[in-house]
PDB file of C-alpha atoms and ligand atoms in Angstrom:
ATOM      1  CA  MET A   1     -84.845  79.540 -14.444  1.00 68.00           C
ATOM      2  CA  ALA A   2     -84.537  83.251 -13.787  1.00 83.00           C
ATOM      3  CA  ALA A   3     -84.617  84.592 -10.262  1.00 89.00           C
ATOM      4  CA  VAL A   4     -87.465  86.891  -9.200  1.00 94.00           C
ATOM      5  CA  ARG A   5     -87.100  89.787  -6.814  1.00 96.00           C
ATOM      6  CA  LEU A   6     -89.578  89.487  -3.923  1.00 96.00           C
ATOM      7  CA  ARG A   7     -90.402  91.788  -1.052  1.00 97.00           C
ATOM      8  CA  ASP A   8     -92.501  90.974   2.012  1.00 98.00           C
ATOM      9  CA  GLN A   9     -93.041  91.641   5.687  1.00 98.00           C
ATOM     10  CA  ALA A  10     -91.209  89.131   7.853  1.00 98.00           C
ATOM     11  CA  LEU A  11     -90.444  87.894  11.342  1.00 98.00           C
ATOM     12  CA  LEU A  12     -87.138  86.121  11.827  1.00 97.00           C
ATOM     13  CA  LEU A  13     -87.556  82.624  13.244  1.00 97.00           C
ATOM     14  CA  ARG A  14     -83.887  81.710  13.577  1.00 95.00           C
ATOM     15  CA  ARG A  15     -80.543  83.200  12.621  1.00 93.00           C
ATOM     16  CA  PHE A  16     -77.104  81.649  12.607  1.00 92.00           C
ATOM     17  CA  PRO A  17     -73.618  82.611  11.400  1.00 92.00           C
ATOM     18  CA  TYR A  18     -72.491  81.336   8.035  1.00 91.00           C
ATOM     19  CA  GLY A  19     -68.796  81.483   7.234  1.00 88.00           C
ATOM     20  CA  GLU A  20     -66.810  84.446   8.528  1.00 86.00           C
ATOM     21  CA  SER A  21     -69.078  87.307   7.687  1.00 87.00           C
ATOM     22  CA  SER A  22     -72.475  86.042   6.671  1.00 91.00           C
ATOM     23  CA  LEU A  23     -75.707  85.089   8.334  1.00 93.00           C
ATOM     24  CA  VAL A  24     -78.382  82.578   7.424  1.00 95.00           C
ATOM     25  CA  VAL A  25     -81.861  83.630   8.452  1.00 96.00           C
ATOM     26  CA  HIS A  26     -85.056  81.597   8.532  1.00 97.00           C
ATOM     27  CA  ALA A  27     -88.048  83.905   8.337  1.00 98.00           C
ATOM     28  CA  LEU A  28     -91.817  83.717   8.297  1.00 98.00           C
ATOM     29  CA  THR A  29     -93.049  86.099   5.616  1.00 98.00           C
ATOM     30  CA  ARG A  30     -96.662  87.173   5.434  1.00 98.00           C
ATOM     31  CA  ASP A  31     -97.383  86.243   1.838  1.00 97.00           C
ATOM     32  CA  HIS A  32     -94.581  83.839   0.888  1.00 96.00           C
ATOM     33  CA  GLY A  33     -94.499  81.623   3.959  1.00 96.00           C
ATOM     34  CA  ARG A  34     -91.201  80.356   5.252  1.00 96.00           C
ATOM     35  CA  VAL A  35     -88.025  81.544   3.517  1.00 96.00           C
ATOM     36  CA  HIS A  36     -84.354  80.712   4.100  1.00 96.00           C
ATOM     37  CA  LEU A  37     -82.030  83.548   3.158  1.00 96.00           C
ATOM     38  CA  LEU A  38     -78.317  84.190   3.048  1.00 95.00           C
ATOM     39  CA  ALA A  39     -77.215  87.639   4.200  1.00 94.00           C
ATOM     40  CA  LYS A  40     -73.698  88.108   2.847  1.00 91.00           C
ATOM     41  CA  GLY A  41     -71.263  90.436   4.544  1.00 85.00           C
ATOM     42  CA  VAL A  42     -73.838  91.208   7.188  1.00 80.00           C
ATOM     43  CA  TYR A  43     -71.381  92.829   9.582  1.00 78.00           C
ATOM     44  CA  ARG A  44     -70.173  95.479   7.116  1.00 79.00           C
ATOM     45  CA  PRO A  45     -71.774  98.824   7.998  1.00 77.00           C
ATOM     46  CA  LYS A  46     -72.406  99.599   4.323  1.00 79.00           C
ATOM     47  CA  THR A  47     -74.390  96.455   3.689  1.00 79.00           C
ATOM     48  CA  PRO A  48     -78.098  97.110   2.950  1.00 75.00           C
ATOM     49  CA  PHE A  49     -79.187  95.073   5.952  1.00 76.00           C
ATOM     50  CA  TYR A  50     -76.619  96.047   8.562  1.00 73.00           C
ATOM     51  CA  ALA A  51     -78.114  95.809  12.081  1.00 80.00           C
ATOM     52  CA  ALA A  52     -81.565  95.104  10.643  1.00 86.00           C
ATOM     53  CA  LEU A  53     -81.767  91.368  11.249  1.00 91.00           C
ATOM     54  CA  ASP A  54     -82.845  90.966  14.841  1.00 91.00           C
ATOM     55  CA  LEU A  55     -85.306  88.465  16.257  1.00 94.00           C
ATOM     56  CA  PHE A  56     -88.674  89.875  17.411  1.00 96.00           C
ATOM     57  CA  ASP A  57     -88.670  92.922  15.060  1.00 97.00           C
ATOM     58  CA  THR A  58     -91.126  93.212  12.188  1.00 98.00           C
ATOM     59  CA  LEU A  59     -88.999  93.548   9.068  1.00 98.00           C
ATOM     60  CA  GLU A  60     -89.434  94.175   5.413  1.00 97.00           C
ATOM     61  CA  LEU A  61     -87.154  91.825   3.494  1.00 97.00           C
ATOM     62  CA  GLU A  62     -86.249  91.856  -0.143  1.00 96.00           C
ATOM     63  CA  TRP A  63     -84.671  88.833  -1.743  1.00 96.00           C
ATOM     64  CA  SER A  64     -84.026  87.170  -5.008  1.00 95.00           C
ATOM     65  CA  ALA A  65     -85.936  83.871  -5.253  1.00 93.00           C
ATOM     66  CA  ARG A  66     -85.251  81.024  -7.595  1.00 91.00           C
ATOM     67  CA  ALA A  67     -87.304  77.808  -7.626  1.00 86.00           C
ATOM     68  CA  GLY A  68     -85.482  74.829  -6.186  1.00 85.00           C
ATOM     69  CA  ARG A  69     -82.757  76.842  -4.454  1.00 87.00           C
ATOM     70  CA  ASP A  70     -82.361  76.107  -0.725  1.00 88.00           C
ATOM     71  CA  LEU A  71     -80.901  79.450   0.231  1.00 94.00           C
ATOM     72  CA  ASP A  72     -81.809  82.654  -1.615  1.00 95.00           C
ATOM     73  CA  PRO A  73     -79.640  85.755  -1.324  1.00 95.00           C
ATOM     74  CA  LEU A  74     -81.056  88.554   0.798  1.00 95.00           C
ATOM     75  CA  ALA A  75     -81.010  91.853  -1.070  1.00 93.00           C
ATOM     76  CA  GLY A  76     -82.309  94.266   1.542  1.00 93.00           C
ATOM     77  CA  ALA A  77     -83.830  94.540   5.008  1.00 94.00           C
ATOM     78  CA  ARG A  78     -85.641  97.358   6.763  1.00 94.00           C
ATOM     79  CA  ILE A  79     -87.031  97.464  10.294  1.00 96.00           C
ATOM     80  CA  LEU A  80     -90.752  98.240  10.296  1.00 97.00           C
ATOM     81  CA  GLU A  81     -91.247  97.772  14.028  1.00 97.00           C
ATOM     82  CA  ARG A  82     -88.401  97.591  16.506  1.00 96.00           C
ATOM     83  CA  ARG A  83     -89.132  95.668  19.745  1.00 96.00           C
ATOM     84  CA  HIS A  84     -87.072  95.404  22.889  1.00 94.00           C
ATOM     85  CA  LEU A  85     -87.825  91.991  24.260  1.00 92.00           C
ATOM     86  CA  GLY A  86     -84.386  91.239  25.648  1.00 85.00           C
ATOM     87  CA  ARG A  87     -84.911  93.346  28.769  1.00 86.00           C
ATOM     88  CA  ASP A  88     -87.189  91.063  30.722  1.00 92.00           C
ATOM     89  CA  LEU A  89     -86.699  87.296  30.956  1.00 94.00           C
ATOM     90  CA  PRO A  90     -90.369  86.138  31.150  1.00 93.00           C
ATOM     91  CA  ARG A  91     -91.281  88.336  28.163  1.00 96.00           C
ATOM     92  CA  TYR A  92     -88.238  87.171  26.259  1.00 96.00           C
ATOM     93  CA  GLU A  93     -89.074  83.507  26.957  1.00 95.00           C
ATOM     94  CA  ALA A  94     -92.691  83.973  25.856  1.00 96.00           C
ATOM     95  CA  ALA A  95     -91.481  85.669  22.645  1.00 97.00           C
ATOM     96  CA  VAL A  96     -89.151  82.715  21.980  1.00 97.00           C
ATOM     97  CA  CYS A  97     -92.187  80.366  22.329  1.00 97.00           C
ATOM     98  CA  VAL A  98     -94.113  82.481  19.802  1.00 97.00           C
ATOM     99  CA  LEU A  99     -91.293  82.261  17.251  1.00 97.00           C
ATOM    100  CA  GLU A 100     -90.826  78.543  17.836  1.00 97.00           C
ATOM    101  CA  LEU A 101     -94.513  77.799  17.246  1.00 97.00           C
ATOM    102  CA  LEU A 102     -94.569  79.966  14.119  1.00 98.00           C
ATOM    103  CA  GLY A 103     -91.504  78.064  12.936  1.00 97.00           C
ATOM    104  CA  MET A 104     -93.249  74.721  13.478  1.00 95.00           C
ATOM    105  CA  ALA A 105     -96.217  75.801  11.345  1.00 96.00           C
ATOM    106  CA  ALA A 106     -94.498  77.832   8.608  1.00 95.00           C
ATOM    107  CA  ARG A 107     -94.103  76.141   5.215  1.00 94.00           C
ATOM    108  CA  PRO A 108     -92.148  77.416   2.204  1.00 93.00           C
ATOM    109  CA  GLY A 109     -94.381  78.945  -0.438  1.00 90.00           C
ATOM    110  CA  ALA A 110     -97.492  78.790   1.761  1.00 94.00           C
ATOM    111  CA  PRO A 111     -98.812  82.318   2.453  1.00 95.00           C
ATOM    112  CA  ALA A 112     -99.478  82.680   6.170  1.00 95.00           C
ATOM    113  CA  PRO A 113    -101.144  86.043   6.760  1.00 96.00           C
ATOM    114  CA  ARG A 114    -103.177  84.826   9.721  1.00 95.00           C
ATOM    115  CA  LEU A 115    -100.220  83.237  11.513  1.00 96.00           C
ATOM    116  CA  PHE A 116     -98.041  86.226  10.691  1.00 97.00           C
ATOM    117  CA  ASP A 117    -100.568  88.706  12.076  1.00 96.00           C
ATOM    118  CA  LEU A 118    -101.043  86.607  15.224  1.00 95.00           C
ATOM    119  CA  GLY A 119     -97.276  86.562  15.729  1.00 97.00           C
ATOM    120  CA  VAL A 120     -96.969  90.327  15.262  1.00 97.00           C
ATOM    121  CA  ARG A 121     -99.827  90.949  17.668  1.00 95.00           C
ATOM    122  CA  ALA A 122     -98.353  88.652  20.342  1.00 96.00           C
ATOM    123  CA  LEU A 123     -94.906  90.255  20.055  1.00 97.00           C
ATOM    124  CA  ASP A 124     -96.498  93.722  20.285  1.00 96.00           C
ATOM    125  CA  GLU A 125     -98.376  92.722  23.438  1.00 94.00           C
ATOM    126  CA  LEU A 126     -95.227  91.274  24.967  1.00 96.00           C
ATOM    127  CA  ASP A 127     -93.269  94.406  24.070  1.00 96.00           C
ATOM    128  CA  GLU A 128     -95.921  96.795  25.395  1.00 95.00           C
ATOM    129  CA  GLY A 129     -95.981  94.907  28.676  1.00 91.00           C
ATOM    130  CA  ARG A 130     -99.501  95.924  29.693  1.00 88.00           C
ATOM    131  CA  GLU A 131    -100.503  92.413  30.619  1.00 88.00           C
ATOM    132  CA  PRO A 132     -98.652  89.392  32.047  1.00 91.00           C
ATOM    133  CA  PRO A 133     -96.510  87.633  29.439  1.00 94.00           C
ATOM    134  CA  ALA A 134     -98.264  84.312  30.151  1.00 93.00           C
ATOM    135  CA  ARG A 135    -101.583  85.871  29.172  1.00 93.00           C
ATOM    136  CA  ALA A 136    -100.236  87.199  25.866  1.00 93.00           C
ATOM    137  CA  LEU A 137     -98.665  83.808  25.195  1.00 95.00           C
ATOM    138  CA  VAL A 138    -101.694  81.662  25.953  1.00 95.00           C
ATOM    139  CA  SER A 139    -103.876  83.969  23.901  1.00 94.00           C
ATOM    140  CA  PHE A 140    -101.407  83.562  21.016  1.00 95.00           C
ATOM    141  CA  GLU A 141    -101.418  79.773  21.456  1.00 96.00           C
ATOM    142  CA  LEU A 142    -105.215  79.668  21.247  1.00 96.00           C
ATOM    143  CA  GLY A 143    -105.198  81.847  18.129  1.00 95.00           C
ATOM    144  CA  PHE A 144    -102.450  79.676  16.667  1.00 96.00           C
ATOM    145  CA  LEU A 145    -104.519  76.516  17.227  1.00 96.00           C
ATOM    146  CA  ALA A 146    -107.550  78.172  15.613  1.00 95.00           C
ATOM    147  CA  ALA A 147    -105.441  79.275  12.616  1.00 94.00           C
ATOM    148  CA  LEU A 148    -104.365  75.661  12.126  1.00 95.00           C
ATOM    149  CA  GLY A 149    -107.959  74.433  12.402  1.00 95.00           C
ATOM    150  CA  LEU A 150    -107.216  72.814  15.755  1.00 96.00           C
ATOM    151  CA  ALA A 151    -109.119  75.031  18.184  1.00 96.00           C
ATOM    152  CA  PRO A 152    -110.086  72.973  21.264  1.00 97.00           C
ATOM    153  CA  ALA A 153    -113.753  72.733  22.274  1.00 97.00           C
ATOM    154  CA  LEU A 154    -113.830  74.539  25.630  1.00 97.00           C
ATOM    155  CA  THR A 155    -117.483  75.269  26.385  1.00 96.00           C
ATOM    156  CA  THR A 156    -119.426  72.671  24.378  1.00 97.00           C
ATOM    157  CA  CYS A 157    -118.892  69.031  23.449  1.00 98.00           C
ATOM    158  CA  ALA A 158    -116.197  68.503  20.804  1.00 97.00           C
ATOM    159  CA  ALA A 159    -117.966  65.426  19.444  1.00 97.00           C
ATOM    160  CA  CYS A 160    -121.702  66.289  19.305  1.00 97.00           C
ATOM    161  CA  GLY A 161    -121.582  70.076  19.677  1.00 97.00           C
ATOM    162  CA  GLY A 162    -124.106  69.942  22.523  1.00 97.00           C
ATOM    163  CA  ASP A 163    -123.745  71.066  26.120  1.00 96.00           C
ATOM    164  CA  ALA A 164    -120.955  69.458  28.090  1.00 97.00           C
ATOM    165  CA  PRO A 165    -121.904  70.101  31.709  1.00 95.00           C
ATOM    166  CA  ALA A 166    -119.760  69.345  34.745  1.00 96.00           C
ATOM    167  CA  LEU A 167    -119.727  65.682  35.722  1.00 95.00           C
ATOM    168  CA  GLU A 168    -120.446  66.457  39.381  1.00 93.00           C
ATOM    169  CA  PRO A 169    -121.884  69.977  39.400  1.00 92.00           C
ATOM    170  CA  ASP A 170    -122.016  70.100  43.217  1.00 94.00           C
ATOM    171  CA  ALA A 171    -118.341  69.214  43.731  1.00 92.00           C
ATOM    172  CA  PRO A 172    -116.225  72.018  45.240  1.00 91.00           C
ATOM    173  CA  SER A 173    -114.324  72.380  41.963  1.00 92.00           C
ATOM    174  CA  PRO A 174    -116.568  70.864  39.267  1.00 96.00           C
ATOM    175  CA  ARG A 175    -114.832  69.097  36.407  1.00 97.00           C
ATOM    176  CA  ALA A 176    -115.803  68.201  32.850  1.00 97.00           C
ATOM    177  CA  ALA A 177    -114.569  65.374  30.622  1.00 98.00           C
ATOM    178  CA  PHE A 178    -111.776  66.396  28.255  1.00 98.00           C
ATOM    179  CA  SER A 179    -109.824  64.541  25.615  1.00 97.00           C
ATOM    180  CA  ALA A 180    -107.114  66.129  23.444  1.00 96.00           C
ATOM    181  CA  GLY A 181    -107.535  63.312  20.917  1.00 95.00           C
ATOM    182  CA  ALA A 182    -111.286  63.899  20.656  1.00 96.00           C
ATOM    183  CA  GLY A 183    -110.820  67.660  20.247  1.00 97.00           C
ATOM    184  CA  GLY A 184    -111.465  68.961  23.754  1.00 98.00           C
ATOM    185  CA  ARG A 185    -114.360  69.040  26.195  1.00 98.00           C
ATOM    186  CA  LEU A 186    -116.906  66.214  26.007  1.00 98.00           C
ATOM    187  CA  CYS A 187    -120.411  65.559  27.269  1.00 98.00           C
ATOM    188  CA  ARG A 188    -120.929  62.473  29.406  1.00 97.00           C
ATOM    189  CA  SER A 189    -122.144  60.173  26.634  1.00 97.00           C
ATOM    190  CA  CYS A 190    -119.527  61.280  24.077  1.00 98.00           C
ATOM    191  CA  ALA A 191    -116.868  60.789  26.773  1.00 98.00           C
ATOM    192  CA  GLU A 192    -118.084  57.214  27.259  1.00 97.00           C
ATOM    193  CA  GLU A 193    -118.030  56.611  23.510  1.00 96.00           C
ATOM    194  CA  ALA A 194    -114.512  58.055  23.218  1.00 96.00           C
ATOM    195  CA  ARG A 195    -113.304  55.828  26.063  1.00 96.00           C
ATOM    196  CA  ALA A 196    -114.901  52.797  24.440  1.00 95.00           C
ATOM    197  CA  ALA A 197    -113.082  53.693  21.213  1.00 94.00           C
ATOM    198  CA  GLY A 198    -109.808  53.582  23.130  1.00 94.00           C
ATOM    199  CA  ARG A 199    -109.221  57.329  23.464  1.00 94.00           C
ATOM    200  CA  ARG A 200    -107.669  58.774  26.566  1.00 94.00           C
ATOM    201  CA  VAL A 201    -110.284  60.849  28.358  1.00 97.00           C
ATOM    202  CA  GLY A 202    -109.487  62.816  31.508  1.00 96.00           C
ATOM    203  CA  THR A 203    -111.221  65.622  33.354  1.00 97.00           C
ATOM    204  CA  LEU A 204    -110.408  69.314  33.748  1.00 97.00           C
ATOM    205  CA  PRO A 205    -111.828  71.965  36.066  1.00 96.00           C
ATOM    206  CA  VAL A 206    -114.780  73.741  34.457  1.00 96.00           C
ATOM    207  CA  ALA A 207    -113.419  77.062  35.760  1.00 95.00           C
ATOM    208  CA  VAL A 208    -110.108  76.571  33.917  1.00 96.00           C
ATOM    209  CA  LEU A 209    -111.913  75.622  30.695  1.00 97.00           C
ATOM    210  CA  GLY A 210    -114.087  78.732  31.063  1.00 95.00           C
ATOM    211  CA  ALA A 211    -111.023  80.955  31.544  1.00 94.00           C
ATOM    212  CA  ALA A 212    -109.430  79.366  28.471  1.00 95.00           C
ATOM    213  CA  ALA A 213    -112.598  80.039  26.451  1.00 94.00           C
ATOM    214  CA  ASP A 214    -112.426  83.632  27.556  1.00 91.00           C
ATOM    215  CA  LEU A 215    -108.828  83.989  26.394  1.00 91.00           C
ATOM    216  CA  ALA A 216    -109.762  82.322  23.111  1.00 91.00           C
ATOM    217  CA  ARG A 217    -112.264  85.133  22.541  1.00 87.00           C
ATOM    218  CA  ASP A 218    -109.380  87.580  22.987  1.00 79.00           C
ATOM    219  CA  ALA A 219    -107.285  85.599  20.565  1.00 78.00           C
ATOM    220  CA  LEU A 220    -109.997  85.648  17.927  1.00 77.00           C
ATOM    221  CA  ARG A 221    -110.715  89.345  18.586  1.00 72.00           C
ATOM    222  CA  GLU A 222    -114.297  88.612  19.547  1.00 66.00           C
ATOM    223  CA  ARG A 223    -114.035  91.370  22.089  1.00 60.00           C
ATOM    224  CA  ALA A 224    -113.611  95.144  21.906  1.00 61.00           C
ATOM    225  CA  ALA A 225    -109.958  96.167  22.038  1.00 59.00           C
ATOM    226  CA  ASP A 226    -110.374  98.012  25.349  1.00 62.00           C
ATOM    227  CA  ASP A 227    -112.204  95.134  27.041  1.00 64.00           C
ATOM    228  CA  ARG A 228    -109.528  92.802  28.310  1.00 62.00           C
ATOM    229  CA  GLY A 229    -111.932  90.417  30.020  1.00 63.00           C
ATOM    230  CA  PRO A 230    -111.586  89.204  33.580  1.00 66.00           C
ATOM    231  CA  ALA A 231    -108.121  89.262  35.100  1.00 72.00           C
ATOM    232  CA  LEU A 232    -106.489  85.939  35.954  1.00 82.00           C
ATOM    233  CA  ASP A 233    -103.942  85.512  38.715  1.00 86.00           C
ATOM    234  CA  PRO A 234    -100.604  83.897  37.784  1.00 86.00           C
ATOM    235  CA  ALA A 235    -101.659  80.452  39.054  1.00 87.00           C
ATOM    236  CA  GLY A 236    -104.916  80.668  37.087  1.00 90.00           C
ATOM    237  CA  LEU A 237    -102.997  81.617  33.956  1.00 92.00           C
ATOM    238  CA  ASP A 238    -100.597  78.704  34.470  1.00 94.00           C
ATOM    239  CA  ASN A 239    -103.559  76.337  34.775  1.00 95.00           C
ATOM    240  CA  VAL A 240    -104.989  77.558  31.483  1.00 96.00           C
ATOM    241  CA  ARG A 241    -101.605  77.401  29.828  1.00 95.00           C
ATOM    242  CA  ASP A 242    -101.148  73.845  31.067  1.00 96.00           C
ATOM    243  CA  VAL A 243    -104.325  72.787  29.226  1.00 97.00           C
ATOM    244  CA  VAL A 244    -103.438  74.662  26.048  1.00 96.00           C
ATOM    245  CA  ALA A 245     -99.770  73.612  25.958  1.00 96.00           C
ATOM    246  CA  ARG A 246    -100.616  69.917  26.415  1.00 96.00           C
ATOM    247  CA  PHE A 247    -103.314  70.156  23.746  1.00 97.00           C
ATOM    248  CA  LEU A 248    -100.823  71.812  21.380  1.00 96.00           C
ATOM    249  CA  GLU A 249     -98.187  69.213  22.121  1.00 95.00           C
ATOM    250  CA  TYR A 250    -100.673  66.426  21.374  1.00 95.00           C
ATOM    251  CA  HIS A 251    -101.736  67.902  18.027  1.00 95.00           C
ATOM    252  CA  LEU A 252     -98.292  69.039  16.860  1.00 93.00           C
ATOM    253  CA  GLU A 253     -96.999  65.572  17.804  1.00 91.00           C
ATOM    254  CA  ALA A 254     -93.939  67.256  19.267  1.00 90.00           C
ATOM    255  CA  ARG A 255     -93.003  69.108  22.422  1.00 91.00           C
ATOM    256  CA  PRO A 256     -91.683  72.542  21.472  1.00 91.00           C
ATOM    257  CA  LYS A 257     -88.207  73.086  22.976  1.00 92.00           C
ATOM    258  CA  SER A 258     -89.349  76.251  24.684  1.00 92.00           C
ATOM    259  CA  TYR A 259     -92.106  74.278  26.483  1.00 91.00           C
ATOM    260  CA  ARG A 260     -89.838  71.784  28.172  1.00 90.00           C
ATOM    261  CA  ALA A 261     -89.467  73.581  31.480  1.00 89.00           C
ATOM    262  CA  PHE A 262     -93.162  74.491  31.692  1.00 91.00           C
ATOM    263  CA  LEU A 263     -94.418  71.013  30.843  1.00 93.00           C
ATOM    264  CA  ALA A 264     -91.858  69.231  33.001  1.00 92.00           C
ATOM    265  CA  SER A 265     -93.974  69.919  36.083  1.00 90.00           C
ATOM    266  CA  PRO A 266     -96.854  67.550  36.867  1.00 90.00           C
ATOM    267  CA  GLN A 267    -100.251  68.406  35.378  1.00 91.00           C
ATOM    268  CA  ARG A 268    -101.466  71.495  37.176  1.00 94.00           C
ATOM    269  CA  ASN A 269    -105.126  70.552  36.675  1.00 95.00           C
ATOM    270  CA  ALA A 270    -105.032  66.970  37.947  1.00 93.00           C
ATOM    271  CA  PRO A 271    -107.829  66.131  40.415  1.00 90.00           C
ATOM    272  CA  ARG A 272    -106.792  66.755  44.002  1.00 80.00           C
ATOM    273  CA  ARG A 273    -107.461  63.568  45.871  1.00 69.00           C
ATOM    274  CA  GLY A 274    -107.298  65.245  49.292  1.00 55.00           C
ATOM    275  CA  ALA A 275    -110.051  67.645  48.277  1.00 50.00           C
ATOM    276  CA  THR A 276    -112.477  64.825  47.527  1.00 46.00           C
ATOM    277  CA  ALA A 277    -111.684  62.945  50.731  1.00 38.00           C
ATOM    278  CA  ALA A 278    -112.262  66.051  52.858  1.00 37.00           C
ATOM    279  CA  ARG A 279    -115.727  66.578  51.449  1.00 35.00           C
TER     280      ARG A 279
HETATM  281 ZN1   ZN B   1    -121.275  65.087  23.111  1.00 96.45          ZN
END
């Protein structure tokens, strides 16, 4: 079968050396999904993609595709948006998480405009540096979940769609029932049903769920561009990210490599026993 010449916007997911002078790149393209390309002679200055194959940049790639071939030859690469995410470790680490998640969702031949645009937006925010990297990351994660049809219920009950009020509204830090397996926050009776059906149901602070819902509105652009919503301190952001990262891990059925350090610490939103006793 004849090869076809394709051209598309792309983000590199991974790159590794191949032989003496070539590079294999895995990329998420906007309209062709995941592609695996061989860049021959990549270190020769006259090559059409010399110095244009860096992680975190938005690229335009041109390649020759043939059905059934594992590795298509790259024919050209151009940088559309250069980013400098190697300068700051927390931003770099958040950008690595973004690429890893995109890589877990990207499928060959499956157009992924929504994922691609979310990735570009998150990398732009990390590069611009106007907000904490954890905020850009958690907002990306929430958008990513929504793009996969896995958005957690954060304000209403995941099972019946009704209100899901705090279990003890007068507690110093009120909590609501939450189950990753059931899709998120639950009302009291749906929580009981889920437990009876053998699902794991825990509780999370209502304030953390509210902050997550707020960031989800950012992620889905349900807010004017200049309205960044309420600020969250670093601990608050970590609490939200803890919820979102564990939810993601549950639904992806895998712990992303770049999450290991963050998720190695005990659950940040576990009930504080001392707090109850002191009441
Ligand atoms: Zn319910």
